[in-house]
Amino acid sequence: MKRLLVLAAAATALFANAQTYPGSKPVSIVVPFAAGGPTDRVARDLAEAMRKHIPGSNFVVENVNGAGGTIGATKVAKASPDGHTLLLHHIGMAAAPGLYRKLQYKPLEDFEYLGMINEVPMTLVGKPQLPANTYRDFENYIRANAGKLNIAHAGLGSASHLCGLMWQAAIKSTEAMTTIPFGGTAPAMNALVGGQVDMMCDQTTNTTGQIEAGRIKAFAVTTAKPLSSNKVLKDLPTLQEMGLKGFDLTIWHGLYAPKGTPPAVLAQLNTAMKAALKDPDFIKKQEGLGAVVVTDKRVDPAAHKTFVANEIAKLKPVIDAAKQFAD
Ligand code: MLT
């Protein structure tokens, strides 16, 4: 009898939680990188679209940067599973386990997966003073100055860090470039525009505007196919066209909640997220910056989690080969 009463109380609490969720308390979407960067861009666009689909909701973005996104991810892994703290992260969710020896969360066990949001191409970009205007000149310059140049990124395990690793491995540079970490590629971009760093591999959501304004140089895109529908990026060659066989990298973004968040709350969030991904304004904003909004089954939690598990396995050899680990 007592067990029945306990079960009934739990069910009532769950139902009540879902009925009152989110209530007047804000829903914080933690972005594990600095404000103004690519991850932040996705989060702010998604928050605006999701607000429309959960009446009375107040989705706010909270930037918690550092250590390639692991500080923000740790915060959410340890947050109360009440649906008021979410994580918007990317490929770094799959890179961290291979890079951080003392990672304070397990990506596949400490989160509820809410679904994938988009996939964003990357661009190889350089400071305005770089003495190169084509990808071929750029790669020759990097080779001729092996060990003397630097590359900016958003911390070990960030998308920009991973792209830099993969690209340097692909061109078989004789010496690794000096890496300059930032709290995100927004501050890194400021340094690139100012000529304080030599180059970066960054998402089109952050580089398109700078390229169009002529504030940085652009040399190639990381996707298998050219971005022919994007007026700013359409003439950039792919790295495959430049001889780097099989180079194909896009940065996926997903939404996560702490493990143990009530299923009814997760279902509400996933429904609102899916509606946001179909929102014309959201799609227009994302596509204008070269991003592709996910429309396949990865918008569902189970497929999203399977995809990330596969990405962890896929990235491990890349990370092991680079021999760059952190505690
Ligand atoms: C990355 O390189 O992981 C992202 O560009 C970080 C960011 O959103 O600033």
XYZ file of C-alpha atoms and ligand atoms in Angstrom:
336
model
C 0.000 0.000 0.000
C 2.820 2.371 0.994
C 4.573 1.676 -2.328
C 1.371 2.535 -4.208
C 1.094 5.835 -2.318
C 4.731 6.674 -3.117
C 4.220 5.882 -6.806
C 1.037 7.951 -6.906
C 2.824 10.899 -5.286
C 5.700 10.654 -7.783
C 3.308 10.487 -10.726
C 1.381 13.498 -9.405
C 4.618 15.453 -8.999
C 5.724 14.537 -12.505
C 2.359 15.482 -13.966
C 2.234 18.700 -11.952
C 5.795 19.519 -13.031
C 4.913 19.099 -16.691
C 1.661 20.997 -16.241
C 3.389 23.974 -14.620
C 6.634 23.810 -16.635
C 8.298 26.139 -17.330
C 6.268 28.509 -15.135
C 7.661 31.998 -14.560
C 11.218 30.781 -13.908
C 13.531 31.382 -16.897
C 14.918 28.443 -18.867
C 18.681 29.015 -19.163
C 20.351 27.719 -22.308
C 24.020 27.449 -21.340
C 26.428 28.177 -24.197
C 29.902 26.873 -23.250
C 31.678 29.555 -25.275
C 31.937 33.356 -25.262
C 29.022 35.538 -26.355
C 28.911 36.561 -29.993
C 30.424 33.362 -31.404
C 28.902 30.598 -33.565
C 27.513 28.528 -30.687
C 26.020 31.633 -29.097
C 24.452 32.557 -32.447
C 22.656 29.224 -32.714
C 21.460 29.451 -29.100
C 20.047 32.961 -29.417
C 18.244 32.147 -32.654
C 16.871 28.905 -31.152
C 15.800 30.608 -27.897
C 13.846 33.213 -29.863
C 12.100 30.519 -31.902
C 11.379 28.240 -28.907
C 9.816 31.082 -26.913
C 7.057 31.163 -29.539
C 6.199 27.503 -28.969
C 6.022 27.263 -25.182
C 3.482 29.878 -23.996
C 4.842 32.096 -21.235
C 8.321 30.653 -21.501
C 11.398 32.786 -21.011
C 14.435 31.145 -22.665
C 17.623 33.031 -21.824
C 21.189 32.374 -23.015
C 23.973 32.078 -20.436
C 27.615 32.057 -21.626
C 29.896 29.882 -19.481
C 33.133 29.562 -21.436
C 36.551 27.992 -20.950
C 38.450 24.737 -21.506
C 37.022 24.074 -24.947
C 33.424 24.097 -23.701
C 33.920 21.577 -20.864
C 33.337 24.144 -18.089
C 29.876 25.024 -19.381
C 29.035 21.377 -20.079
C 30.074 20.427 -16.537
C 27.806 23.127 -15.102
C 24.792 21.644 -16.902
C 25.719 18.024 -16.103
C 25.612 18.962 -12.405
C 22.555 21.257 -12.595
C 19.156 20.425 -11.098
C 17.227 18.227 -13.598
C 14.149 20.488 -13.509
C 14.142 21.665 -17.132
C 15.432 25.144 -16.256
C 19.053 24.545 -17.255
C 19.856 23.262 -20.750
C 23.093 22.969 -22.720
C 23.547 23.944 -26.341
C 26.782 22.320 -27.487
C 28.440 20.944 -30.578
C 31.073 18.476 -31.818
C 33.006 19.309 -28.651
C 30.560 17.025 -26.815
C 32.170 14.145 -28.750
C 35.760 15.441 -28.631
C 36.094 16.089 -24.888
C 36.233 12.444 -23.689
C 39.357 11.806 -25.809
C 41.094 15.054 -24.822
C 40.401 15.646 -21.119
C 41.806 13.056 -18.726
C 39.767 14.384 -15.758
C 36.530 15.278 -17.552
C 33.877 15.834 -14.881
C 31.004 14.360 -16.880
C 30.250 11.432 -19.152
C 28.645 12.763 -22.379
C 26.482 9.700 -22.948
C 25.440 9.134 -19.321
C 25.086 12.525 -17.644
C 22.713 14.190 -20.109
C 19.274 13.747 -21.584
C 19.506 14.226 -25.358
C 16.900 16.615 -26.782
C 17.850 16.542 -30.451
C 20.201 17.938 -33.087
C 19.696 21.464 -34.394
C 21.934 22.232 -37.365
C 25.161 21.529 -39.229
C 27.557 24.387 -39.957
C 30.389 24.394 -42.510
C 33.789 25.815 -41.586
C 36.101 28.187 -43.423
C 39.875 28.531 -43.386
C 40.478 32.242 -42.818
C 43.534 34.464 -42.328
C 44.438 37.881 -40.972
C 44.128 40.744 -43.481
C 47.925 41.163 -43.671
C 48.533 37.520 -44.652
C 50.544 37.534 -47.956
C 48.173 35.124 -49.785
C 44.956 35.494 -51.727
C 44.269 31.956 -52.935
C 44.186 28.688 -51.019
C 47.265 27.459 -52.924
C 49.263 30.597 -51.968
C 47.972 30.232 -48.390
C 49.046 26.593 -48.010
C 52.446 27.332 -49.602
C 52.955 30.233 -47.187
C 52.073 28.038 -44.186
C 54.508 25.350 -45.375
C 57.279 27.897 -46.069
C 56.889 29.264 -42.518
C 56.443 25.933 -40.726
C 56.707 26.387 -36.962
C 56.686 30.204 -37.186
C 52.941 30.924 -37.489
C 50.014 30.592 -35.101
C 46.415 29.421 -35.321
C 43.603 30.628 -33.054
C 40.892 28.400 -31.612
C 38.303 28.220 -28.822
C 40.112 25.760 -26.554
C 41.041 22.064 -26.675
C 38.125 20.136 -28.128
C 36.433 23.139 -29.704
C 35.339 22.983 -33.328
C 38.043 25.428 -34.373
C 40.670 23.384 -32.520
C 39.541 20.122 -34.147
C 39.448 21.660 -37.606
C 42.970 23.025 -37.123
C 44.198 19.570 -36.061
C 42.568 17.856 -39.034
C 43.765 20.430 -41.558
C 47.394 20.427 -40.367
C 47.377 16.614 -40.456
C 45.930 16.678 -43.970
C 48.564 19.080 -45.379
C 51.296 17.089 -43.604
C 52.939 20.275 -42.362
C 56.486 19.549 -41.150
C 55.941 21.443 -37.883
C 52.732 22.105 -35.938
C 51.556 25.700 -35.738
C 51.520 27.462 -32.370
C 47.957 27.294 -31.078
C 46.382 30.345 -29.399
C 43.279 29.467 -27.330
C 40.415 31.892 -26.610
C 37.112 31.616 -24.687
C 35.365 31.355 -28.032
C 35.838 32.262 -31.671
C 34.213 35.641 -31.127
C 37.272 36.944 -29.215
C 39.497 34.893 -31.537
C 37.922 36.645 -34.516
C 38.659 40.056 -32.973
C 42.322 39.027 -32.692
C 42.350 37.792 -36.309
C 40.769 40.999 -37.646
C 43.342 42.930 -35.611
C 46.197 40.886 -37.028
C 47.232 39.503 -33.599
C 46.849 35.903 -34.829
C 47.674 34.499 -38.279
C 44.792 32.174 -39.106
C 41.825 30.181 -37.862
C 39.356 27.547 -38.983
C 35.942 28.840 -37.945
C 32.271 28.270 -38.616
C 30.575 30.190 -41.399
C 28.097 31.606 -38.867
C 31.032 33.652 -37.532
C 33.116 34.247 -40.641
C 30.545 35.102 -43.341
C 29.991 38.685 -42.169
C 33.722 39.352 -41.695
C 34.549 37.924 -45.142
C 31.794 39.986 -46.785
C 33.110 43.129 -45.050
C 36.648 42.379 -46.267
C 38.031 42.354 -42.699
C 39.635 38.883 -43.041
C 40.919 36.707 -45.885
C 39.082 33.482 -46.786
C 40.753 30.552 -48.535
C 38.563 27.422 -48.518
C 35.553 25.665 -47.022
C 35.731 22.348 -45.152
C 32.632 20.734 -46.702
C 32.753 18.106 -49.434
C 30.745 20.362 -51.748
C 31.142 24.110 -52.411
C 28.651 26.415 -50.660
C 27.269 27.468 -54.033
C 23.973 28.830 -52.644
C 25.718 31.286 -50.321
C 26.457 34.588 -52.101
C 29.502 35.329 -49.919
C 31.068 31.864 -49.778
C 30.094 30.378 -53.145
C 33.447 31.002 -54.848
C 35.585 29.442 -52.100
C 37.057 26.062 -53.111
C 36.605 22.982 -50.978
C 39.682 21.439 -49.391
C 38.970 18.313 -51.434
C 39.224 20.402 -54.607
C 42.554 21.632 -53.240
C 43.842 18.077 -53.042
C 42.999 17.112 -49.441
C 41.273 13.817 -50.222
C 38.177 13.023 -48.184
C 38.289 16.236 -46.121
C 34.699 16.826 -45.080
C 33.890 18.613 -41.808
C 30.696 20.277 -40.618
C 29.955 21.283 -37.033
C 26.712 19.905 -35.614
C 24.916 21.530 -32.674
C 22.588 19.778 -30.237
C 20.446 20.513 -27.190
C 20.866 18.672 -23.861
C 19.357 18.599 -20.361
C 20.754 17.149 -17.132
C 20.168 13.405 -16.613
C 16.949 12.813 -14.693
C 14.957 15.699 -16.149
C 11.278 14.524 -16.069
C 10.189 12.793 -19.298
C 7.140 15.042 -19.668
C 9.389 18.127 -19.518
C 11.791 16.579 -22.031
C 8.884 15.855 -24.367
C 7.683 19.486 -24.127
C 11.190 20.763 -24.874
C 11.712 18.389 -27.787
C 8.339 19.371 -29.292
C 9.175 23.075 -28.956
C 12.660 22.489 -30.403
C 11.255 20.650 -33.419
C 8.734 23.455 -33.987
C 11.569 25.999 -33.760
C 13.571 24.088 -36.396
C 10.578 24.479 -38.736
C 10.204 28.182 -37.928
C 10.777 30.185 -41.177
C 12.601 33.006 -39.362
C 14.948 30.542 -37.640
C 15.658 28.749 -40.916
C 16.250 32.020 -42.783
C 18.705 33.293 -40.162
C 20.642 30.041 -40.046
C 20.780 29.517 -43.815
C 21.868 33.131 -44.349
C 25.005 32.255 -42.383
C 25.708 29.014 -44.243
C 24.143 26.683 -41.662
C 21.822 23.803 -42.569
C 18.955 23.112 -40.149
C 18.548 19.384 -39.343
C 15.377 17.818 -40.765
C 16.214 14.113 -40.398
C 15.581 11.736 -37.495
C 18.475 13.224 -35.496
C 15.968 15.807 -34.232
C 14.744 12.930 -32.044
C 16.577 12.226 -28.769
C 17.494 8.579 -29.452
C 18.942 9.230 -32.918
C 20.771 12.314 -31.602
C 22.404 10.223 -28.868
C 23.356 7.423 -31.291
C 24.897 10.007 -33.611
C 27.012 11.523 -30.808
C 28.156 8.056 -29.693
C 29.319 7.390 -33.258
C 31.058 10.786 -33.382
C 32.996 10.009 -30.172
C 34.344 6.841 -31.820
C 35.051 8.657 -35.113
C 37.014 11.484 -33.457
C 39.159 9.297 -31.180
C 41.868 8.426 -33.759
C 42.086 12.083 -34.867
C 42.573 13.197 -31.271
C 44.991 10.375 -30.386
C 47.127 11.215 -33.423
C 47.421 14.863 -32.338
C 48.750 13.905 -28.887
C 47.308 17.082 -27.324
C 45.721 16.136 -24.008
C 44.556 18.139 -20.983
C 43.815 17.251 -17.373
C 34.314 26.521 -31.632
O 35.363 26.750 -32.225
O 34.079 25.505 -30.946
C 33.226 27.545 -31.629
O 33.410 28.450 -32.673
C 33.250 28.205 -30.306
C 32.329 29.398 -30.215
O 31.112 29.228 -30.422
O 32.841 30.484 -29.924
